[in-house]
PDB file of N, CA and C in Angstrom:
ATOM      1  N   UNK A 356     200.889 116.734  56.269  1.00  0.00           N
ATOM      2  CA  UNK A 356     199.750 116.073  55.661  1.00  0.00           C
ATOM      3  C   UNK A 356     199.784 116.363  54.162  1.00  0.00           C
ATOM      4  N   UNK A 357     199.728 115.293  53.413  1.00  0.00           N
ATOM      5  CA  UNK A 357     199.703 115.422  51.953  1.00  0.00           C
ATOM      6  C   UNK A 357     198.259 115.471  51.471  1.00  0.00           C
ATOM      7  N   UNK A 358     197.999 116.300  50.458  1.00  0.00           N
ATOM      8  CA  UNK A 358     196.685 116.387  49.828  1.00  0.00           C
ATOM      9  C   UNK A 358     196.886 116.113  48.342  1.00  0.00           C
ATOM     10  N   UNK A 359     196.098 115.188  47.817  1.00  0.00           N
ATOM     11  CA  UNK A 359     196.190 114.833  46.394  1.00  0.00           C
ATOM     12  C   UNK A 359     194.790 114.905  45.801  1.00  0.00           C
ATOM     13  N   UNK A 360     194.698 115.372  44.550  1.00  0.00           N
ATOM     14  CA  UNK A 360     193.417 115.456  43.851  1.00  0.00           C
ATOM     15  C   UNK A 360     193.436 114.526  42.653  1.00  0.00           C
ATOM     16  N   UNK A 361     192.331 113.796  42.464  1.00  0.00           N
ATOM     17  CA  UNK A 361     192.215 112.891  41.324  1.00  0.00           C
ATOM     18  C   UNK A 361     190.826 113.030  40.709  1.00  0.00           C
ATOM     19  N   UNK A 362     190.709 112.593  39.451  1.00  0.00           N
ATOM     20  CA  UNK A 362     189.431 112.556  38.746  1.00  0.00           C
ATOM     21  C   UNK A 362     189.211 111.120  38.311  1.00  0.00           C
ATOM     22  N   UNK A 363     188.030 110.578  38.620  1.00  0.00           N
ATOM     23  CA  UNK A 363     187.677 109.206  38.260  1.00  0.00           C
ATOM     24  C   UNK A 363     186.383 109.184  37.471  1.00  0.00           C
ATOM     25  N   UNK A 364     186.257 108.198  36.619  1.00  0.00           N
ATOM     26  CA  UNK A 364     184.997 107.922  35.956  1.00  0.00           C
ATOM     27  C   UNK A 364     184.229 106.892  36.769  1.00  0.00           C
ATOM     28  N   UNK A 365     182.973 106.654  36.425  1.00  0.00           N
ATOM     29  CA  UNK A 365     182.198 105.628  37.119  1.00  0.00           C
ATOM     30  C   UNK A 365     182.893 104.264  37.009  1.00  0.00           C
ATOM     31  N   UNK A 366     182.992 103.552  38.113  1.00  0.00           N
ATOM     32  CA  UNK A 366     183.618 102.226  38.206  1.00  0.00           C
ATOM     33  C   UNK A 366     185.125 102.239  37.963  1.00  0.00           C
ATOM     34  N   UNK A 367     185.734 103.410  37.852  1.00  0.00           N
ATOM     35  CA  UNK A 367     187.182 103.490  37.665  1.00  0.00           C
ATOM     36  C   UNK A 367     187.880 103.405  39.026  1.00  0.00           C
ATOM     37  N   UNK A 368     188.893 102.508  39.144  1.00  0.00           N
ATOM     38  CA  UNK A 368     189.593 102.384  40.421  1.00  0.00           C
ATOM     39  C   UNK A 368     190.845 103.259  40.478  1.00  0.00           C
ATOM     40  N   UNK A 369     191.245 103.592  41.688  1.00  0.00           N
ATOM     41  CA  UNK A 369     192.499 104.290  41.957  1.00  0.00           C
ATOM     42  C   UNK A 369     193.117 103.620  43.171  1.00  0.00           C
ATOM     43  N   UNK A 370     194.344 103.132  43.035  1.00  0.00           N
ATOM     44  CA  UNK A 370     195.009 102.476  44.157  1.00  0.00           C
ATOM     45  C   UNK A 370     195.913 103.461  44.875  1.00  0.00           C
ATOM     46  N   UNK A 371     195.759 103.517  46.184  1.00  0.00           N
ATOM     47  CA  UNK A 371     196.550 104.393  47.046  1.00  0.00           C
ATOM     48  C   UNK A 371     197.327 103.506  48.005  1.00  0.00           C
ATOM     49  N   UNK A 372     198.641 103.723  48.090  1.00  0.00           N
ATOM     50  CA  UNK A 372     199.477 102.958  49.024  1.00  0.00           C
ATOM     51  C   UNK A 372     199.983 103.884  50.114  1.00  0.00           C
ATOM     52  N   UNK A 373     199.786 103.448  51.349  1.00  0.00           N
ATOM     53  CA  UNK A 373     200.185 104.222  52.517  1.00  0.00           C
ATOM     54  C   UNK A 373     201.051 103.341  53.414  1.00  0.00           C
ATOM     55  N   UNK A 374     202.066 103.930  54.016  1.00  0.00           N
ATOM     56  CA  UNK A 374     202.938 103.185  54.908  1.00  0.00           C
ATOM     57  C   UNK A 374     202.249 102.964  56.241  1.00  0.00           C
ATOM     58  N   UNK A 375     202.170 101.710  56.654  1.00  0.00           N
ATOM     59  CA  UNK A 375     201.524 101.358  57.912  1.00  0.00           C
ATOM     60  C   UNK A 375     202.531 101.197  59.038  1.00  0.00           C
ATOM     61  N   UNK A 376     202.068 101.326  60.244  1.00  0.00           N
ATOM     62  CA  UNK A 376     202.890 101.132  61.442  1.00  0.00           C
ATOM     63  C   UNK A 376     202.135 100.239  62.417  1.00  0.00           C
ATOM     64  N   UNK A 377     201.601  99.137  61.874  1.00  0.00           N
ATOM     65  CA  UNK A 377     200.789  98.216  62.669  1.00  0.00           C
ATOM     66  C   UNK A 377     201.525  97.635  63.853  1.00  0.00           C
ATOM     67  N   UNK A 378     202.819  97.371  63.716  1.00  0.00           N
ATOM     68  CA  UNK A 378     203.580  96.800  64.820  1.00  0.00           C
ATOM     69  C   UNK A 378     203.669  97.772  65.991  1.00  0.00           C
ATOM     70  N   UNK A 379     203.434  99.030  65.734  1.00  0.00           N
ATOM     71  CA  UNK A 379     203.471 100.038  66.798  1.00  0.00           C
ATOM     72  C   UNK A 379     202.057 100.397  67.271  1.00  0.00           C
ATOM     73  N   UNK A 380     201.072  99.633  66.808  1.00  0.00           N
ATOM     74  CA  UNK A 380     199.700  99.844  67.251  1.00  0.00           C
ATOM     75  C   UNK A 380     198.877 100.806  66.424  1.00  0.00           C
ATOM     76  N   UNK A 381     199.422 101.297  65.303  1.00  0.00           N
ATOM     77  CA  UNK A 381     198.706 102.257  64.459  1.00  0.00           C
ATOM     78  C   UNK A 381     197.964 101.538  63.335  1.00  0.00           C
ATOM     79  N   UNK A 382     196.795 102.040  62.998  1.00  0.00           N
ATOM     80  CA  UNK A 382     196.017 101.559  61.859  1.00  0.00           C
ATOM     81  C   UNK A 382     195.546 102.776  61.059  1.00  0.00           C
ATOM     82  N   UNK A 383     195.332 102.563  59.781  1.00  0.00           N
ATOM     83  CA  UNK A 383     194.779 103.627  58.946  1.00  0.00           C
ATOM     84  C   UNK A 383     193.253 103.538  59.016  1.00  0.00           C
ATOM     85  N   UNK A 384     192.613 104.659  59.245  1.00  0.00           N
ATOM     86  CA  UNK A 384     191.163 104.763  59.171  1.00  0.00           C
ATOM     87  C   UNK A 384     190.844 105.806  58.099  1.00  0.00           C
ATOM     88  N   UNK A 385     189.621 105.822  57.637  1.00  0.00           N
ATOM     89  CA  UNK A 385     189.252 106.832  56.653  1.00  0.00           C
ATOM     90  C   UNK A 385     187.825 107.301  56.897  1.00  0.00           C
ATOM     91  N   UNK A 386     187.599 108.544  56.460  1.00  0.00           N
ATOM     92  CA  UNK A 386     186.287 109.157  56.559  1.00  0.00           C
ATOM     93  C   UNK A 386     186.016 109.884  55.250  1.00  0.00           C
ATOM     94  N   UNK A 387     184.833 109.665  54.689  1.00  0.00           N
ATOM     95  CA  UNK A 387     184.453 110.288  53.423  1.00  0.00           C
ATOM     96  C   UNK A 387     183.455 111.398  53.705  1.00  0.00           C
ATOM     97  N   UNK A 388     183.731 112.589  53.165  1.00  0.00           N
ATOM     98  CA  UNK A 388     182.817 113.712  53.305  1.00  0.00           C
ATOM     99  C   UNK A 388     182.499 114.264  51.913  1.00  0.00           C
ATOM    100  N   UNK A 389     181.594 115.204  51.855  1.00  0.00           N
ATOM    101  CA  UNK A 389     181.158 115.736  50.564  1.00  0.00           C
ATOM    102  C   UNK A 389     180.088 114.812  50.003  1.00  0.00           C
ATOM    103  N   UNK A 390     180.188 114.518  48.715  1.00  0.00           N
ATOM    104  CA  UNK A 390     179.250 113.589  48.067  1.00  0.00           C
ATOM    105  C   UNK A 390     179.741 112.163  48.335  1.00  0.00           C
ATOM    106  N   UNK A 391     179.556 111.712  49.568  1.00  0.00           N
ATOM    107  CA  UNK A 391     180.129 110.435  50.009  1.00  0.00           C
ATOM    108  C   UNK A 391     179.633 109.243  49.200  1.00  0.00           C
ATOM    109  N   UNK A 392     178.481 109.352  48.570  1.00  0.00           N
ATOM    110  CA  UNK A 392     177.948 108.217  47.814  1.00  0.00           C
ATOM    111  C   UNK A 392     178.551 108.073  46.417  1.00  0.00           C
ATOM    112  N   UNK A 393     179.469 108.944  46.005  1.00  0.00           N
ATOM    113  CA  UNK A 393     180.060 108.820  44.667  1.00  0.00           C
ATOM    114  C   UNK A 393     181.350 108.001  44.658  1.00  0.00           C
ATOM    115  N   UNK A 394     181.822 107.570  45.838  1.00  0.00           N
ATOM    116  CA  UNK A 394     183.042 106.762  45.907  1.00  0.00           C
ATOM    117  C   UNK A 394     182.867 105.605  46.886  1.00  0.00           C
ATOM    118  N   UNK A 395     183.673 104.573  46.693  1.00  0.00           N
ATOM    119  CA  UNK A 395     183.820 103.511  47.685  1.00  0.00           C
ATOM    120  C   UNK A 395     185.302 103.410  48.015  1.00  0.00           C
ATOM    121  N   UNK A 396     185.600 102.966  49.234  1.00  0.00           N
ATOM    122  CA  UNK A 396     186.979 102.771  49.672  1.00  0.00           C
ATOM    123  C   UNK A 396     187.069 101.374  50.267  1.00  0.00           C
ATOM    124  N   UNK A 397     188.034 100.585  49.795  1.00  0.00           N
ATOM    125  CA  UNK A 397     188.254  99.239  50.312  1.00  0.00           C
ATOM    126  C   UNK A 397     189.741  99.018  50.499  1.00  0.00           C
ATOM    127  N   UNK A 398     190.086  98.300  51.558  1.00  0.00           N
ATOM    128  CA  UNK A 398     191.488  97.920  51.737  1.00  0.00           C
ATOM    129  C   UNK A 398     191.767  96.770  50.789  1.00  0.00           C
ATOM    130  N   UNK A 399     192.897  96.853  50.104  1.00  0.00           N
ATOM    131  CA  UNK A 399     193.281  95.826  49.132  1.00  0.00           C
ATOM    132  C   UNK A 399     194.464  95.034  49.679  1.00  0.00           C
ATOM    133  N   UNK A 400     194.550  93.771  49.323  1.00  0.00           N
ATOM    134  CA  UNK A 400     195.714  92.995  49.763  1.00  0.00           C
ATOM    135  C   UNK A 400     196.977  93.497  49.074  1.00  0.00           C
ATOM    136  N   UNK A 401     198.070  93.484  49.824  1.00  0.00           N
ATOM    137  CA  UNK A 401     199.364  93.849  49.262  1.00  0.00           C
ATOM    138  C   UNK A 401     200.149  92.557  49.161  1.00  0.00           C
ATOM    139  N   UNK A 402     200.454  92.142  47.933  1.00  0.00           N
ATOM    140  CA  UNK A 402     201.133  90.869  47.729  1.00  0.00           C
ATOM    141  C   UNK A 402     202.602  90.923  48.105  1.00  0.00           C
ATOM    142  N   UNK A 403     203.116  89.762  48.517  1.00  0.00           N
ATOM    143  CA  UNK A 403     204.535  89.605  48.805  1.00  0.00           C
ATOM    144  C   UNK A 403     205.080  88.558  47.866  1.00  0.00           C
ATOM    145  N   UNK A 404     206.343  88.692  47.509  1.00  0.00           N
ATOM    146  CA  UNK A 404     206.984  87.754  46.590  1.00  0.00           C
ATOM    147  C   UNK A 404     207.055  86.357  47.193  1.00  0.00           C
ATOM    148  N   UNK A 405     207.391  86.250  48.475  1.00  0.00           N
ATOM    149  CA  UNK A 405     207.527  84.958  49.123  1.00  0.00           C
ATOM    150  C   UNK A 405     207.355  85.140  50.623  1.00  0.00           C
ATOM    151  N   UNK A 406     206.946  84.069  51.334  1.00  0.00           N
ATOM    152  CA  UNK A 406     206.774  84.195  52.784  1.00  0.00           C
ATOM    153  C   UNK A 406     208.045  84.651  53.500  1.00  0.00           C
ATOM    154  N   UNK A 407     209.218  84.231  53.010  1.00  0.00           N
ATOM    155  CA  UNK A 407     210.454  84.651  53.662  1.00  0.00           C
ATOM    156  C   UNK A 407     210.734  86.140  53.453  1.00  0.00           C
ATOM    157  N   UNK A 408     209.947  86.802  52.602  1.00  0.00           N
ATOM    158  CA  UNK A 408     210.118  88.234  52.371  1.00  0.00           C
ATOM    159  C   UNK A 408     209.346  89.064  53.404  1.00  0.00           C
ATOM    160  N   UNK A 409     208.774  88.403  54.416  1.00  0.00           N
ATOM    161  CA  UNK A 409     208.028  89.128  55.446  1.00  0.00           C
ATOM    162  C   UNK A 409     208.948  90.117  56.156  1.00  0.00           C
ATOM    163  N   UNK A 410     208.418  91.297  56.473  1.00  0.00           N
ATOM    164  CA  UNK A 410     209.252  92.312  57.137  1.00  0.00           C
ATOM    165  C   UNK A 410     209.610  91.886  58.559  1.00  0.00           C
ATOM    166  N   UNK A 411     210.715  92.383  59.072  1.00  0.00           N
ATOM    167  CA  UNK A 411     211.087  92.063  60.451  1.00  0.00           C
ATOM    168  C   UNK A 411     210.119  92.717  61.433  1.00  0.00           C
ATOM    169  N   UNK A 412     210.043  92.196  62.664  1.00  0.00           N
ATOM    170  CA  UNK A 412     209.149  92.791  63.661  1.00  0.00           C
ATOM    171  C   UNK A 412     209.426  94.283  63.846  1.00  0.00           C
ATOM    172  N   UNK A 413     208.344  95.059  63.904  1.00  0.00           N
ATOM    173  CA  UNK A 413     208.470  96.497  64.106  1.00  0.00           C
ATOM    174  C   UNK A 413     208.674  97.301  62.841  1.00  0.00           C
ATOM    175  N   UNK A 414     208.863  96.625  61.704  1.00  0.00           N
ATOM    176  CA  UNK A 414     209.097  97.330  60.444  1.00  0.00           C
ATOM    177  C   UNK A 414     207.791  97.940  59.923  1.00  0.00           C
ATOM    178  N   UNK A 415     207.918  99.009  59.168  1.00  0.00           N
ATOM    179  CA  UNK A 415     206.757  99.632  58.525  1.00  0.00           C
ATOM    180  C   UNK A 415     206.254  98.709  57.419  1.00  0.00           C
ATOM    181  N   UNK A 416     204.941  98.594  57.284  1.00  0.00           N
ATOM    182  CA  UNK A 416     204.332  97.734  56.281  1.00  0.00           C
ATOM    183  C   UNK A 416     203.409  98.584  55.426  1.00  0.00           C
ATOM    184  N   UNK A 417     203.529  98.441  54.127  1.00  0.00           N
ATOM    185  CA  UNK A 417     202.694  99.214  53.211  1.00  0.00           C
ATOM    186  C   UNK A 417     201.272  98.664  53.188  1.00  0.00           C
ATOM    187  N   UNK A 418     200.303  99.559  53.166  1.00  0.00           N
ATOM    188  CA  UNK A 418     198.890  99.207  53.049  1.00  0.00           C
ATOM    189  C   UNK A 418     198.369  99.786  51.744  1.00  0.00           C
ATOM    190  N   UNK A 419     197.463  99.070  51.106  1.00  0.00           N
ATOM    191  CA  UNK A 419     196.892  99.528  49.841  1.00  0.00           C
ATOM    192  C   UNK A 419     195.380  99.702  50.004  1.00  0.00           C
ATOM    193  N   UNK A 420     194.877 100.762  49.405  1.00  0.00           N
ATOM    194  CA  UNK A 420     193.447 101.063  49.441  1.00  0.00           C
ATOM    195  C   UNK A 420     192.994 101.356  48.023  1.00  0.00           C
ATOM    196  N   UNK A 421     191.820 100.849  47.662  1.00  0.00           N
ATOM    197  CA  UNK A 421     191.271 101.098  46.333  1.00  0.00           C
ATOM    198  C   UNK A 421     190.064 102.011  46.478  1.00  0.00           C
ATOM    199  N   UNK A 422     190.173 103.166  45.837  1.00  0.00           N
ATOM    200  CA  UNK A 422     189.076 104.136  45.778  1.00  0.00           C
ATOM    201  C   UNK A 422     188.455 103.974  44.404  1.00  0.00           C
ATOM    202  N   UNK A 423     187.146 103.844  44.359  1.00  0.00           N
ATOM    203  CA  UNK A 423     186.471 103.606  43.081  1.00  0.00           C
ATOM    204  C   UNK A 423     185.320 104.586  42.930  1.00  0.00           C
ATOM    205  N   UNK A 424     185.237 105.200  41.735  1.00  0.00           N
ATOM    206  CA  UNK A 424     184.090 106.046  41.420  1.00  0.00           C
ATOM    207  C   UNK A 424     182.858 105.176  41.255  1.00  0.00           C
ATOM    208  N   UNK A 425     181.726 105.678  41.709  1.00  0.00           N
ATOM    209  CA  UNK A 425     180.486 104.899  41.604  1.00  0.00           C
ATOM    210  C   UNK A 425     179.621 105.461  40.487  1.00  0.00           C
ATOM    211  N   UNK A 426     178.932 104.565  39.812  1.00  0.00           N
ATOM    212  CA  UNK A 426     178.021 104.955  38.743  1.00  0.00           C
ATOM    213  C   UNK A 426     176.770 105.563  39.375  1.00  0.00           C
ATOM    214  N   UNK A 427     176.116 106.506  38.773  1.00  0.00           N
ATOM    215  CA  UNK A 427     176.411 107.041  37.454  1.00  0.00           C
ATOM    216  C   UNK A 427     177.466 108.134  37.460  1.00  0.00           C
ATOM    217  N   UNK A 428     177.969 108.502  38.609  1.00  0.00           N
ATOM    218  CA  UNK A 428     179.013 109.533  38.654  1.00  0.00           C
ATOM    219  C   UNK A 428     178.436 110.920  38.829  1.00  0.00           C
ATOM    220  N   UNK A 429     179.344 111.860  38.921  1.00  0.00           N
ATOM    221  CA  UNK A 429     178.942 113.249  39.075  1.00  0.00           C
ATOM    222  C   UNK A 429     178.934 113.684  40.517  1.00  0.00           C
ATOM    223  N   UNK A 430     180.078 114.114  41.022  1.00  0.00           N
ATOM    224  CA  UNK A 430     180.152 114.612  42.384  1.00  0.00           C
ATOM    225  C   UNK A 430     181.584 114.708  42.867  1.00  0.00           C
ATOM    226  N   UNK A 431     181.743 115.277  44.045  1.00  0.00           N
ATOM    227  CA  UNK A 431     183.069 115.450  44.645  1.00  0.00           C
ATOM    228  C   UNK A 431     183.027 114.927  46.074  1.00  0.00           C
ATOM    229  N   UNK A 432     184.069 114.186  46.421  1.00  0.00           N
ATOM    230  CA  UNK A 432     184.196 113.666  47.781  1.00  0.00           C
ATOM    231  C   UNK A 432     185.607 113.934  48.275  1.00  0.00           C
ATOM    232  N   UNK A 433     185.739 114.045  49.580  1.00  0.00           N
ATOM    233  CA  UNK A 433     187.050 114.191  50.218  1.00  0.00           C
ATOM    234  C   UNK A 433     187.205 113.005  51.152  1.00  0.00           C
ATOM    235  N   UNK A 434     188.322 112.291  51.003  1.00  0.00           N
ATOM    236  CA  UNK A 434     188.602 111.143  51.852  1.00  0.00           C
ATOM    237  C   UNK A 434     189.802 111.503  52.717  1.00  0.00           C
ATOM    238  N   UNK A 435     189.584 111.477  54.028  1.00  0.00           N
ATOM    239  CA  UNK A 435     190.654 111.791  54.979  1.00  0.00           C
ATOM    240  C   UNK A 435     191.113 110.494  55.627  1.00  0.00           C
ATOM    241  N   UNK A 436     192.332 110.097  55.308  1.00  0.00           N
ATOM    242  CA  UNK A 436     192.946 108.934  55.929  1.00  0.00           C
ATOM    243  C   UNK A 436     193.729 109.433  57.140  1.00  0.00           C
ATOM    244  N   UNK A 437     193.577 108.763  58.269  1.00  0.00           N
ATOM    245  CA  UNK A 437     194.289 109.138  59.484  1.00  0.00           C
ATOM    246  C   UNK A 437     194.905 107.888  60.094  1.00  0.00           C
ATOM    247  N   UNK A 438     196.168 107.984  60.478  1.00  0.00           N
ATOM    248  CA  UNK A 438     196.864 106.866  61.103  1.00  0.00           C
ATOM    249  C   UNK A 438     196.779 107.060  62.610  1.00  0.00           C
ATOM    250  N   UNK A 439     195.996 106.201  63.259  1.00  0.00           N
ATOM    251  CA  UNK A 439     195.693 106.364  64.677  1.00  0.00           C
ATOM    252  C   UNK A 439     195.942 105.062  65.447  1.00  0.00           C
ATOM    253  N   UNK A 440     195.988 105.197  66.763  1.00  0.00           N
ATOM    254  CA  UNK A 440     196.051 104.021  67.639  1.00  0.00           C
ATOM    255  C   UNK A 440     194.688 103.910  68.321  1.00  0.00           C
ATOM    256  N   UNK A 441     193.890 102.903  67.964  1.00  0.00           N
ATOM    257  CA  UNK A 441     192.526 102.789  68.495  1.00  0.00           C
ATOM    258  C   UNK A 441     192.411 102.823  70.022  1.00  0.00           C
ATOM    259  N   UNK A 442     193.374 102.277  70.776  1.00  0.00           N
ATOM    260  CA  UNK A 442     193.213 102.352  72.230  1.00  0.00           C
ATOM    261  C   UNK A 442     193.302 103.781  72.790  1.00  0.00           C
ATOM    262  N   UNK A 443     193.782 104.717  71.962  1.00  0.00           N
ATOM    263  CA  UNK A 443     193.970 106.102  72.413  1.00  0.00           C
ATOM    264  C   UNK A 443     193.208 107.060  71.493  1.00  0.00           C
ATOM    265  N   UNK A 444     191.875 107.081  71.580  1.00  0.00           N
ATOM    266  CA  UNK A 444     191.076 107.876  70.641  1.00  0.00           C
ATOM    267  C   UNK A 444     191.291 109.389  70.734  1.00  0.00           C
ATOM    268  N   UNK A 445     191.794 109.880  71.849  1.00  0.00           N
ATOM    269  CA  UNK A 445     192.007 111.320  71.989  1.00  0.00           C
ATOM    270  C   UNK A 445     193.387 111.765  71.521  1.00  0.00           C
ATOM    271  N   UNK A 446     194.225 110.814  71.174  1.00  0.00           N
ATOM    272  CA  UNK A 446     195.578 111.126  70.704  1.00  0.00           C
ATOM    273  C   UNK A 446     195.518 111.614  69.247  1.00  0.00           C
ATOM    274  N   UNK A 447     196.339 112.602  68.929  1.00  0.00           N
ATOM    275  CA  UNK A 447     196.377 113.120  67.557  1.00  0.00           C
ATOM    276  C   UNK A 447     196.881 112.040  66.603  1.00  0.00           C
ATOM    277  N   UNK A 448     196.422 112.034  65.347  1.00  0.00           N
ATOM    278  CA  UNK A 448     196.911 111.052  64.386  1.00  0.00           C
ATOM    279  C   UNK A 448     198.428 111.167  64.189  1.00  0.00           C
ATOM    280  N   UNK A 449     199.064 110.031  63.970  1.00  0.00           N
ATOM    281  CA  UNK A 449     200.497 110.004  63.685  1.00  0.00           C
ATOM    282  C   UNK A 449     200.765 110.611  62.307  1.00  0.00           C
ATOM    283  N   UNK A 450     199.872 110.323  61.370  1.00  0.00           N
ATOM    284  CA  UNK A 450     200.011 110.819  60.001  1.00  0.00           C
ATOM    285  C   UNK A 450     198.615 110.974  59.412  1.00  0.00           C
ATOM    286  N   UNK A 451     198.494 111.828  58.406  1.00  0.00           N
ATOM    287  CA  UNK A 451     197.220 112.027  57.713  1.00  0.00           C
ATOM    288  C   UNK A 451     197.479 112.171  56.220  1.00  0.00           C
ATOM    289  N   UNK A 452     196.485 111.798  55.427  1.00  0.00           N
ATOM    290  CA  UNK A 452     196.554 111.926  53.980  1.00  0.00           C
ATOM    291  C   UNK A 452     195.148 112.259  53.509  1.00  0.00           C
ATOM    292  N   UNK A 453     195.015 113.272  52.658  1.00  0.00           N
ATOM    293  CA  UNK A 453     193.708 113.671  52.142  1.00  0.00           C
ATOM    294  C   UNK A 453     193.674 113.456  50.637  1.00  0.00           C
ATOM    295  N   UNK A 454     192.618 112.792  50.188  1.00  0.00           N
ATOM    296  CA  UNK A 454     192.418 112.542  48.765  1.00  0.00           C
ATOM    297  C   UNK A 454     191.124 113.221  48.343  1.00  0.00           C
ATOM    298  N   UNK A 455     191.239 114.241  47.486  1.00  0.00           N
ATOM    299  CA  UNK A 455     190.070 114.907  46.918  1.00  0.00           C
ATOM    300  C   UNK A 455     189.733 114.204  45.612  1.00  0.00           C
ATOM    301  N   UNK A 456     188.506 113.714  45.517  1.00  0.00           N
ATOM    302  CA  UNK A 456     188.090 112.915  44.361  1.00  0.00           C
ATOM    303  C   UNK A 456     186.933 113.594  43.652  1.00  0.00           C
ATOM    304  N   UNK A 457     187.091 113.783  42.367  1.00  0.00           N
ATOM    305  CA  UNK A 457     185.982 114.227  41.518  1.00  0.00           C
ATOM    306  C   UNK A 457     185.578 113.025  40.669  1.00  0.00           C
ATOM    307  N   UNK A 458     184.315 112.658  40.729  1.00  0.00           N
ATOM    308  CA  UNK A 458     183.808 111.573  39.893  1.00  0.00           C
ATOM    309  C   UNK A 458     182.972 112.222  38.802  1.00  0.00           C
ATOM    310  N   UNK A 459     183.399 112.014  37.568  1.00  0.00           N
ATOM    311  CA  UNK A 459     182.708 112.621  36.428  1.00  0.00           C
ATOM    312  C   UNK A 459     181.614 111.670  35.951  1.00  0.00           C
ATOM    313  N   UNK A 460     180.570 112.229  35.405  1.00  0.00           N
ATOM    314  CA  UNK A 460     179.461 111.411  34.915  1.00  0.00           C
ATOM    315  C   UNK A 460     179.864 110.706  33.629  1.00  0.00           C
ATOM    316  N   UNK A 461     179.013 109.803  33.194  1.00  0.00           N
ATOM    317  CA  UNK A 461     179.292 109.013  31.990  1.00  0.00           C
ATOM    318  C   UNK A 461     179.525 109.906  30.780  1.00  0.00           C
ATOM    319  N   UNK A 462     178.848 111.050  30.712  1.00  0.00           N
ATOM    320  CA  UNK A 462     179.001 111.943  29.574  1.00  0.00           C
ATOM    321  C   UNK A 462     180.229 112.827  29.690  1.00  0.00           C
ATOM    322  N   UNK A 463     180.906 112.793  30.875  1.00  0.00           N
ATOM    323  CA  UNK A 463     182.106 113.590  31.065  1.00  0.00           C
ATOM    324  C   UNK A 463     181.878 114.898  31.771  1.00  0.00           C
ATOM    325  N   UNK A 464     180.623 115.260  32.005  1.00  0.00           N
ATOM    326  CA  UNK A 464     180.325 116.486  32.726  1.00  0.00           C
ATOM    327  C   UNK A 464     180.107 116.150  34.190  1.00  0.00           C
ATOM    328  N   UNK A 465     180.564 117.024  35.070  1.00  0.00           N
ATOM    329  CA  UNK A 465     180.398 116.762  36.508  1.00  0.00           C
ATOM    330  C   UNK A 465     179.043 117.152  36.987  1.00  0.00           C
TER     331      UNK A 465
END
């Protein structure tokens, strides 16, 4: 499990790319803890150059997520991404990624 720490200002975005295994039934989920109201997390589209560039069946597909600091800022949140298979909720995640986010206030003080 990788852990990464970042600092964001209010309304500042951070794009995170994670390798997906959707063809094998896995999806990325996320849970925000700490000061959960200081960040938002949204899945972002991942563009392809052309339709013929689609990956072959069963191939890993990259997923993109945008984490954004929320105004007015000032707080810390931990986002735990887990790659799971929804039909098997008791199964351990295939992969995990933790993002520690500090959102600084407009004046720069946390």
